[in-house]
Short mmCIF file of N, CA and C in Angstrom, two decimals:
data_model
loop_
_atom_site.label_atom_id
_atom_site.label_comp_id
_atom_site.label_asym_id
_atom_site.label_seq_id
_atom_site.Cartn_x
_atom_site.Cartn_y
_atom_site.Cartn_z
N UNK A 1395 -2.78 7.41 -39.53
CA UNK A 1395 -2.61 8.63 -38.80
C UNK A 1395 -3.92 9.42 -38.82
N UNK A 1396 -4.28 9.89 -37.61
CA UNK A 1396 -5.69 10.61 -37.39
C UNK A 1396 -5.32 12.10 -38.13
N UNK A 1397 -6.33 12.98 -38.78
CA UNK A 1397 -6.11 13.90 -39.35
C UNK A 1397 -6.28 15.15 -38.46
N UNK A 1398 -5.16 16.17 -38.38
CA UNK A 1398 -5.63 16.88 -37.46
C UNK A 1398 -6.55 18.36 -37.51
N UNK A 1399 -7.36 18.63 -36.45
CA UNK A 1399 -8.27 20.04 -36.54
C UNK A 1399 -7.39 21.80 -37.93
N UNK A 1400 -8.31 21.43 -38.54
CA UNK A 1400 -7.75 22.86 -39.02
C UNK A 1400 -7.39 24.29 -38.35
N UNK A 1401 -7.41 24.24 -37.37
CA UNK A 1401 -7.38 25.16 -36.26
C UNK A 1401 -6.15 24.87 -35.41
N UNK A 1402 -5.95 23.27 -35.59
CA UNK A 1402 -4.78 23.28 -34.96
C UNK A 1402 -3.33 23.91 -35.04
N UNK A 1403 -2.40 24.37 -34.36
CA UNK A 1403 -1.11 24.82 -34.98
C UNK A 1403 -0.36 23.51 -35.18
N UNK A 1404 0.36 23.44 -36.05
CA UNK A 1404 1.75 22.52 -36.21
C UNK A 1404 2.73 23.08 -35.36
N UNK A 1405 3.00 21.81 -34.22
CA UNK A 1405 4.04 22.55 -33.65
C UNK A 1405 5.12 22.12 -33.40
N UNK A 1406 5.58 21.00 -34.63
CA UNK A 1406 6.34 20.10 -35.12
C UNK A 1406 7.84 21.60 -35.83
N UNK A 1407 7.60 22.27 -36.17
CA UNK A 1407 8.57 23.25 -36.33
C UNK A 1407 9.12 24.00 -34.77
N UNK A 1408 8.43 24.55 -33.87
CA UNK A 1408 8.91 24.84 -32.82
C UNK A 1408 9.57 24.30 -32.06
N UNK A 1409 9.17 22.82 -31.66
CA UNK A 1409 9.74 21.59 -31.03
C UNK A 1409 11.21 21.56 -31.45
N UNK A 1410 11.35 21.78 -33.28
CA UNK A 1410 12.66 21.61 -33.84
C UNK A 1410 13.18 22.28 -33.39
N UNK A 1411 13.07 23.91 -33.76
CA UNK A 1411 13.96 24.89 -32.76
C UNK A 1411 14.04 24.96 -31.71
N UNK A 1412 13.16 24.74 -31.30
CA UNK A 1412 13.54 24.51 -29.46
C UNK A 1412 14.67 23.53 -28.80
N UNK A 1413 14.63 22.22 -29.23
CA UNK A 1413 15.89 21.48 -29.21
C UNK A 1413 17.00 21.65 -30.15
N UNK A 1414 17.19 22.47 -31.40
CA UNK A 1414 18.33 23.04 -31.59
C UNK A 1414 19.02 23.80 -30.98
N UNK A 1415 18.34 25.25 -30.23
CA UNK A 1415 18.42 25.76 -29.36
C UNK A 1415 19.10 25.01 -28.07
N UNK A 1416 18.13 23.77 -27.64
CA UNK A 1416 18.99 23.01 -26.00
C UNK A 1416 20.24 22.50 -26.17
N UNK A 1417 20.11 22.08 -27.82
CA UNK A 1417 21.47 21.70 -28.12
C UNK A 1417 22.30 22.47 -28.27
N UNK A 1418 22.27 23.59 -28.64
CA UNK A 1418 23.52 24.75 -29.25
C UNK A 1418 24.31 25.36 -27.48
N UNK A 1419 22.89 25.38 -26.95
CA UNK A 1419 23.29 25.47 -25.18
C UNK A 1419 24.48 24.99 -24.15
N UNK A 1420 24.44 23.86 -24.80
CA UNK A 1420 24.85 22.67 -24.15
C UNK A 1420 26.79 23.19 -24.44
N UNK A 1421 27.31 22.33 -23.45
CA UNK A 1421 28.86 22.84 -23.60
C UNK A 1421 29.22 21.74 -24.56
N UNK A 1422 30.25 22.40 -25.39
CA UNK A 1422 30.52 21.24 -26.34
C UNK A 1422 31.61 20.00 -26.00
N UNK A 1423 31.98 20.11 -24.62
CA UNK A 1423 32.76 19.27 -24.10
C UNK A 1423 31.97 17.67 -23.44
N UNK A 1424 30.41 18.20 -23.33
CA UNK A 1424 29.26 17.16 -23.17
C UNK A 1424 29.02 16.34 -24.56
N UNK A 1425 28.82 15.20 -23.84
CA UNK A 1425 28.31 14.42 -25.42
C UNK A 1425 26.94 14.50 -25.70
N UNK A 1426 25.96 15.31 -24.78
CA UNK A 1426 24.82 15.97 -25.90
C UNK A 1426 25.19 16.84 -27.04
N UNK A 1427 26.06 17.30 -26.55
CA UNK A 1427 26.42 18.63 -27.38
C UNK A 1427 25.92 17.86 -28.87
N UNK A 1428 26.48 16.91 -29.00
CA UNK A 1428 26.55 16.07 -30.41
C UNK A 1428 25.35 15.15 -30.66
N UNK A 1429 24.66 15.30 -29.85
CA UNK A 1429 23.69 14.08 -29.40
C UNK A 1429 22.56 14.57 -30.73
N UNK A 1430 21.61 13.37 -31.06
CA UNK A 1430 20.89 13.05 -32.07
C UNK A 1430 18.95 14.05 -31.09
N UNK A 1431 18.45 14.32 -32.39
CA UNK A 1431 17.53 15.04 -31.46
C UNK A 1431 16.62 13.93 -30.40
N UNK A 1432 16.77 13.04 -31.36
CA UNK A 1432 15.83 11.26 -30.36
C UNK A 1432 16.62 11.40 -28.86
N UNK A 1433 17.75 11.63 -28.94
CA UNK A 1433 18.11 11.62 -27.91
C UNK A 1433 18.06 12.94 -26.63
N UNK A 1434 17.92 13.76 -27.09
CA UNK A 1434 17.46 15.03 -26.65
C UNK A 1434 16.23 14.95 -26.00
N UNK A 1435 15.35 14.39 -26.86
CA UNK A 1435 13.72 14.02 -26.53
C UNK A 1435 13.67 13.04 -25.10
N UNK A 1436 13.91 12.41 -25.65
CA UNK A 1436 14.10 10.84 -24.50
C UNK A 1436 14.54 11.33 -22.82
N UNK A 1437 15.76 12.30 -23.09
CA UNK A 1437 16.55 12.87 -21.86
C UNK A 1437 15.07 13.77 -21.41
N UNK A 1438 14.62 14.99 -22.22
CA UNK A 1438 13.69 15.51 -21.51
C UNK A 1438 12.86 14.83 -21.32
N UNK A 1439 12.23 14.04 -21.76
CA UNK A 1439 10.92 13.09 -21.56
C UNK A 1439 11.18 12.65 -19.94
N UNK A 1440 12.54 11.64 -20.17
CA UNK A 1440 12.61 11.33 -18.40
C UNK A 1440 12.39 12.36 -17.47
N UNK A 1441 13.44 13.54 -17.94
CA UNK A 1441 13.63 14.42 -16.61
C UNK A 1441 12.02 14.90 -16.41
N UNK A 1442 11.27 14.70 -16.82
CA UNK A 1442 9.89 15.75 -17.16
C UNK A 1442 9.10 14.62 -15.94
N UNK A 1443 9.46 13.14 -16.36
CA UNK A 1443 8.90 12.48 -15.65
C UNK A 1443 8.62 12.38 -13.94
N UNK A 1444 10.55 12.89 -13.81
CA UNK A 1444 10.87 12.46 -12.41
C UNK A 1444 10.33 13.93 -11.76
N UNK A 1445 10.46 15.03 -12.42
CA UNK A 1445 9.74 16.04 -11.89
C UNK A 1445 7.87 16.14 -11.66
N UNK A 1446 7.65 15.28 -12.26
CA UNK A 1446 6.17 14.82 -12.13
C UNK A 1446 5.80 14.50 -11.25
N UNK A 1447 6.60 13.57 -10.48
CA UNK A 1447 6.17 12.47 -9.55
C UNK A 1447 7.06 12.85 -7.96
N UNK A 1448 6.34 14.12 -7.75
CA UNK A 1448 7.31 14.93 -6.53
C UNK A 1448 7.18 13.50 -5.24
N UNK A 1449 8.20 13.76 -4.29
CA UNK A 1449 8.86 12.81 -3.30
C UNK A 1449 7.43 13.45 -2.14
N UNK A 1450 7.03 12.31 -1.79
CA UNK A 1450 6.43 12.57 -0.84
C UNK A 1450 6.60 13.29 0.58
N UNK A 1451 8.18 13.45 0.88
CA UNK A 1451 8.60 14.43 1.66
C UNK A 1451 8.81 15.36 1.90
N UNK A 1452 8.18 15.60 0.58
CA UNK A 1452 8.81 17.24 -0.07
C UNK A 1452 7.61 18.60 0.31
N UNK A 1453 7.88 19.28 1.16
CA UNK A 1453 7.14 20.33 1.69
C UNK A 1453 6.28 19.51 2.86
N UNK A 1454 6.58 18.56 3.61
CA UNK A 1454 5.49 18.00 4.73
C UNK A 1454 6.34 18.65 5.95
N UNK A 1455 4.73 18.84 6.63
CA UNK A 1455 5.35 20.02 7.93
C UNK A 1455 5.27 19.02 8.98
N UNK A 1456 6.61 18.94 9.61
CA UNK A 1456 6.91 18.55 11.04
C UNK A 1456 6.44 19.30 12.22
N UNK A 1457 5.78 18.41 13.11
CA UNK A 1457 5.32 19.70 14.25
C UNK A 1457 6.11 19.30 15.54
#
């Protein structure tokens, strides 16, 4: 493991609360509700993806 800048923040604690937080959100009738944080990660990771990679149709002007 590379060692990191002393300047850097750890932001390995925020990350945590932040997906406790998405989880506590969540309705408990969903099976995130219960879901493992790996799995929390993974779900945003995709959705982060598909929002990345906008549809090429998206805002093109017809004349």
């Amino acid at each position: 493991m590379r060692p990191r800048a002393p300047s850097m923040p750890d932001w390995r604690p925020a990350a945590y609360w932040l997906l406790l937080t998405v989880r506590d959100a969540i309705l408990k009738v969903r099976e995130l509700a219960t879901a493992e944080f790996a799995t929390l990660r993974a779900r945003l990771l995709k959705n982060r993806q598909v929002v990345e990679k906008p549809d090429a149709n998206v805002g093109a002007v017809e004349d």
